[in-house]
mmCIF file of N, CA and C in Angstrom:
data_model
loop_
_atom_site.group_PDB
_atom_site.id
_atom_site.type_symbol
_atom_site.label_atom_id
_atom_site.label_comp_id
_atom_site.label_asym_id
_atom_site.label_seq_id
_atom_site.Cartn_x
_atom_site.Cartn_y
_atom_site.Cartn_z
ATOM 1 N N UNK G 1 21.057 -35.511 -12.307
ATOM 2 C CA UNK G 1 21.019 -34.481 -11.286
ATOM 3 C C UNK G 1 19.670 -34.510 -10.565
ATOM 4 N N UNK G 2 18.544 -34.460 -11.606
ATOM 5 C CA UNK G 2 17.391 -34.702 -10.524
ATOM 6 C C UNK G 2 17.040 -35.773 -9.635
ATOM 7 N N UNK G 3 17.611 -36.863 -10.344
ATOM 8 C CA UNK G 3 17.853 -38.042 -9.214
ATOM 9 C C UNK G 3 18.107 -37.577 -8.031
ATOM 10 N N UNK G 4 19.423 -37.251 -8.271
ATOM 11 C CA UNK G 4 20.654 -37.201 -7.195
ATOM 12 C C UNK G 4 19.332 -36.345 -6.105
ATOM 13 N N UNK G 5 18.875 -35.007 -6.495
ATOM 14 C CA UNK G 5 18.309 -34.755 -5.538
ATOM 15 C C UNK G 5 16.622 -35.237 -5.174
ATOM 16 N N UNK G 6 16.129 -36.019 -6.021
ATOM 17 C CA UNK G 6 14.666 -36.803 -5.460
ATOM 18 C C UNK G 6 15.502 -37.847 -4.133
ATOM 19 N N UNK G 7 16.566 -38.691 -5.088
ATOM 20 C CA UNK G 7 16.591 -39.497 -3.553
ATOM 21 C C UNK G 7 17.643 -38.683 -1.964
ATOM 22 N N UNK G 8 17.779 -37.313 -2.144
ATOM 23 C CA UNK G 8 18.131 -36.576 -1.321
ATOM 24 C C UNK G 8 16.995 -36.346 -0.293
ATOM 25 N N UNK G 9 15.812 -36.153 -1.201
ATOM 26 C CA UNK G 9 14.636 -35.109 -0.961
ATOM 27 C C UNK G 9 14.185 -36.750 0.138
ATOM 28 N N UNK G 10 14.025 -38.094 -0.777
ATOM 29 C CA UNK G 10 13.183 -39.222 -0.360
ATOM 30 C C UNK G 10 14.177 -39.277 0.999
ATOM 31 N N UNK G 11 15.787 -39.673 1.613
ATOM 32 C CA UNK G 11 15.956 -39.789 2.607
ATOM 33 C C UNK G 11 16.081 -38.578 3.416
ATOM 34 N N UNK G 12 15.675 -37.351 3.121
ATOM 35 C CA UNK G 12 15.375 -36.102 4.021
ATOM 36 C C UNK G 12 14.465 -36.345 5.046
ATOM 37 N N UNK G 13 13.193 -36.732 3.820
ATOM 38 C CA UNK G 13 11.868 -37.231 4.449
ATOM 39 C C UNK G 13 11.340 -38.015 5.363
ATOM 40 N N UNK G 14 12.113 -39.071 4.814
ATOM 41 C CA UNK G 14 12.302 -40.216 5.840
ATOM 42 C C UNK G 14 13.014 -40.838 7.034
ATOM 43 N N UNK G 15 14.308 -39.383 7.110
ATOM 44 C CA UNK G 15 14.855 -39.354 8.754
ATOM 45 C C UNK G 15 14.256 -38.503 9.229
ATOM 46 N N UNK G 16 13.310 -37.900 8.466
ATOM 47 C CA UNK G 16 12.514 -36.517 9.613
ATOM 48 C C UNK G 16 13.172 -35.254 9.536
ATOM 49 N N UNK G 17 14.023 -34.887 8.400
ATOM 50 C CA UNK G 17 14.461 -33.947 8.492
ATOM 51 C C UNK G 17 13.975 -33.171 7.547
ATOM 52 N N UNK G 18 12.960 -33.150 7.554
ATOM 53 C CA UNK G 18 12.292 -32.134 6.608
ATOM 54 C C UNK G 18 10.660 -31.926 6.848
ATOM 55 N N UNK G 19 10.583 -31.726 8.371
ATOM 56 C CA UNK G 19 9.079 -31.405 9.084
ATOM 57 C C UNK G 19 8.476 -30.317 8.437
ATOM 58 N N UNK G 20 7.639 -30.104 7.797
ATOM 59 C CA UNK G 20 7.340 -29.266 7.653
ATOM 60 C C UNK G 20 6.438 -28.116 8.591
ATOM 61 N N UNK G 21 5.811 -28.588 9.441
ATOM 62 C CA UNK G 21 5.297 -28.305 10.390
ATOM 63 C C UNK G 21 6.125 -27.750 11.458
ATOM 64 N N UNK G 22 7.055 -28.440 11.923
ATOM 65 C CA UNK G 22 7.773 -27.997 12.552
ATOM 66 C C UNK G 22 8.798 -26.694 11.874
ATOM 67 N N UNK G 23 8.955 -26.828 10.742
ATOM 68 C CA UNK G 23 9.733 -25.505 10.299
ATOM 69 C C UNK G 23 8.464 -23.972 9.980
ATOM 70 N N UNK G 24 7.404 -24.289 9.990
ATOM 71 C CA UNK G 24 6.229 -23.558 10.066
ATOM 72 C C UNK G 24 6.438 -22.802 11.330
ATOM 73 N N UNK G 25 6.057 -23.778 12.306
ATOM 74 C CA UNK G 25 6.430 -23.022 13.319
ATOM 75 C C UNK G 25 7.347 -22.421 14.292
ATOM 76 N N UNK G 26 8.581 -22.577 13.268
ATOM 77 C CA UNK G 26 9.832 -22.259 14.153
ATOM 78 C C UNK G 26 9.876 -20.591 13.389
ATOM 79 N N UNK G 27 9.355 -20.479 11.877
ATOM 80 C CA UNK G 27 9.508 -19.131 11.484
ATOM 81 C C UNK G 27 8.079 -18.332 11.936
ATOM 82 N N UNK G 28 7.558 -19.298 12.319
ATOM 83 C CA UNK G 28 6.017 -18.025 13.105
ATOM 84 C C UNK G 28 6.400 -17.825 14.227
ATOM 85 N N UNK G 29 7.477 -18.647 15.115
ATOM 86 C CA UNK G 29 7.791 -17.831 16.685
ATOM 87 C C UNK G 29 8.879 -16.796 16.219
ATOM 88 N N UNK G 30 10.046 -16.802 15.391
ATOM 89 C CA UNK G 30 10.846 -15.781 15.052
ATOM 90 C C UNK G 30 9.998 -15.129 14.357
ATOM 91 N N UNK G 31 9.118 -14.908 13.900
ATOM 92 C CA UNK G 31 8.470 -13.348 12.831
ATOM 93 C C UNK G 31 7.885 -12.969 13.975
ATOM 94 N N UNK G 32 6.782 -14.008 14.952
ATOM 95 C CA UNK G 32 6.533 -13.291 16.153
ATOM 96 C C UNK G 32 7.344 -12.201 17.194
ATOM 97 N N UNK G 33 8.301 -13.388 17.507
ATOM 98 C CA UNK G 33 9.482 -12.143 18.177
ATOM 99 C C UNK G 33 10.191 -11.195 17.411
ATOM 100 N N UNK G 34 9.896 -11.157 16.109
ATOM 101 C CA UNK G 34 10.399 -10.036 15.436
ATOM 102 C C UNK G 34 9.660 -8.722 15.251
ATOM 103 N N UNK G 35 8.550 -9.383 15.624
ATOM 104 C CA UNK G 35 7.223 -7.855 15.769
ATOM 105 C C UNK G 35 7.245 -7.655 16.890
ATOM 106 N N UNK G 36 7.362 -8.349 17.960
ATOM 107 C CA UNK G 36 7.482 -7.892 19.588
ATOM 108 C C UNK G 36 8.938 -6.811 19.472
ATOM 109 N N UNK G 37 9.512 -7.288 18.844
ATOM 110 C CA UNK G 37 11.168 -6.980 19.265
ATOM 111 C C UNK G 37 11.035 -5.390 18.265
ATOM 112 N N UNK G 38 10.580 -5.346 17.123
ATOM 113 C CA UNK G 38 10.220 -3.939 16.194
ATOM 114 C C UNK G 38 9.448 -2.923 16.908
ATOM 115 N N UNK G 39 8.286 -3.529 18.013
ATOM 116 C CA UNK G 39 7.112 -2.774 18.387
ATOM 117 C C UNK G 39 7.896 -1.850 19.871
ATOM 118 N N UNK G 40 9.138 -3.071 20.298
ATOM 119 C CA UNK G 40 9.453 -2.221 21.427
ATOM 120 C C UNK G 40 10.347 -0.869 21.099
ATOM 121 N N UNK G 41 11.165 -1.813 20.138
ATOM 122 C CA UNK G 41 11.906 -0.225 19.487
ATOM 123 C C UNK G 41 11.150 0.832 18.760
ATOM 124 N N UNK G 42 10.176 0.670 18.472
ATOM 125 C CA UNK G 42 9.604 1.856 17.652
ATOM 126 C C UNK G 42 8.912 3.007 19.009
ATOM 127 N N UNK G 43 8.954 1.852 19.989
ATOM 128 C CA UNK G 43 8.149 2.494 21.232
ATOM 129 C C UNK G 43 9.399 3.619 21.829
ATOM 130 N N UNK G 44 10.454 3.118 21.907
ATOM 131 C CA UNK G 44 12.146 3.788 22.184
ATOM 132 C C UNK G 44 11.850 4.708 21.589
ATOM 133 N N UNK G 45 11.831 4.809 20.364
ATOM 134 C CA UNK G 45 12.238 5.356 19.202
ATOM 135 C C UNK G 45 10.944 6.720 19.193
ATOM 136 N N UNK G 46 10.269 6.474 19.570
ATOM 137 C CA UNK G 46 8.862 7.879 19.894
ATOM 138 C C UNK G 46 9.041 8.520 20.976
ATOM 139 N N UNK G 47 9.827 7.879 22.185
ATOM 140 C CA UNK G 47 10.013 8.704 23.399
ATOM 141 C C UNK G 47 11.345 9.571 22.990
ATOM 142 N N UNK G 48 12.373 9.029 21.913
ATOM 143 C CA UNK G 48 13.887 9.804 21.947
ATOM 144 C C UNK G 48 13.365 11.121 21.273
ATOM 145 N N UNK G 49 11.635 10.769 19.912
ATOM 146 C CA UNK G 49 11.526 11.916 18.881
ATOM 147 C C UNK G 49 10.612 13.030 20.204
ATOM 148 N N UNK G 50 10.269 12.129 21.149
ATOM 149 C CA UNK G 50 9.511 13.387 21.967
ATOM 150 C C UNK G 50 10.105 13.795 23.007
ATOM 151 N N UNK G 51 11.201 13.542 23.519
ATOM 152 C CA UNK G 51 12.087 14.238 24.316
ATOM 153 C C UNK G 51 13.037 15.490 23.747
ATOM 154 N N UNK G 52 13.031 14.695 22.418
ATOM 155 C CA UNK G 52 13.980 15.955 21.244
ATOM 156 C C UNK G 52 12.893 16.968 20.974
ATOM 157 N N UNK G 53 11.576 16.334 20.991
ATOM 158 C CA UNK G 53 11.022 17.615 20.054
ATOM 159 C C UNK G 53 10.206 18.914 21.709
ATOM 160 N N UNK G 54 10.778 18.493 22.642
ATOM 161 C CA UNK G 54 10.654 19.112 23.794
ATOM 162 C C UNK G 54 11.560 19.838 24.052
ATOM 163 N N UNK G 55 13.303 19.549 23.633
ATOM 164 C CA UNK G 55 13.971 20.318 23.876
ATOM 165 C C UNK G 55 13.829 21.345 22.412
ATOM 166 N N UNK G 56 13.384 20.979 21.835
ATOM 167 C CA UNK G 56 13.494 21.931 20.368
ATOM 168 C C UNK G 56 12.281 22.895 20.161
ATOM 169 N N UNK G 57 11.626 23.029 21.526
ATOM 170 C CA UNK G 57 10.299 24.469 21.273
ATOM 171 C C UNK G 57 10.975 25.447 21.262
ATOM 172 N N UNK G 58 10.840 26.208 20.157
ATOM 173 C CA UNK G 58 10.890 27.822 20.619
ATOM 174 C C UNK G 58 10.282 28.172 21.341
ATOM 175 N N UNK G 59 11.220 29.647 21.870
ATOM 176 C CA UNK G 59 10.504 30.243 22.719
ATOM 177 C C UNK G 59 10.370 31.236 23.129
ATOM 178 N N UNK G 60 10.026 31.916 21.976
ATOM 179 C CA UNK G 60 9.676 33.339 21.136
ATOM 180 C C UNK G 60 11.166 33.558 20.277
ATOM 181 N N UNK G 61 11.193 34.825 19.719
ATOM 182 C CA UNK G 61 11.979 35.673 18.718
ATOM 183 C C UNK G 61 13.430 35.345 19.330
ATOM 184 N N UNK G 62 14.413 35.126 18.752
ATOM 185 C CA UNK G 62 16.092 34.786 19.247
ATOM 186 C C UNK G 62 16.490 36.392 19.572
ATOM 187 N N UNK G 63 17.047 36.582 20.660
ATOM 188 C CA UNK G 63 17.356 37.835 20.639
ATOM 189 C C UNK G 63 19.338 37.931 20.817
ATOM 190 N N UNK G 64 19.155 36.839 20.594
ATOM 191 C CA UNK G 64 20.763 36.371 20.349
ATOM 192 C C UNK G 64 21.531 37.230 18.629
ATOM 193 N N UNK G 65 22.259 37.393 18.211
ATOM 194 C CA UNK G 65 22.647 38.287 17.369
ATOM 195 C C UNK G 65 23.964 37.856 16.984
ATOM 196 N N UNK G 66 24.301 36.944 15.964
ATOM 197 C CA UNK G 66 25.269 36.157 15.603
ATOM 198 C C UNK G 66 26.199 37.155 14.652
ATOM 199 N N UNK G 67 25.865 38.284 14.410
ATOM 200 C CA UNK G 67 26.827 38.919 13.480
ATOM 201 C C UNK G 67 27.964 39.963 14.146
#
């Protein structure tokens, strides 16, 4: 079995399919755009809590009478 996968690993290597460099930087541009893409929604996500928390001031004593 470990054979089977050293000479997997040896012709991986040797068609180039196993860059390491290149797979380095294919997950540092996706984690990148994954913090761009988190930072915009969190930015959404502060204008929806401050539009809500604008409609939600009191504004003084309820003189409404539910009973």
């Amino acid at each position: 079995m470990l054979l089977l996968i050293g000479v997997w690993i040896f012709f991986m290597r040797r068609s180039g399919g196993l860059k390491q460099g290149q797979y380095f930087e294919e997950v540092r541009n996706y984690l990148t755009d994954h913090i761009a893409e988190t930072r915009r929604m969190n930015a959404n996500l502060e204008r929806i809590a401050a539009v809500l928390e604008a409609r939600h001031t009191p504004s003084g004593p309820s003189t409404r009478s539910d009973t």
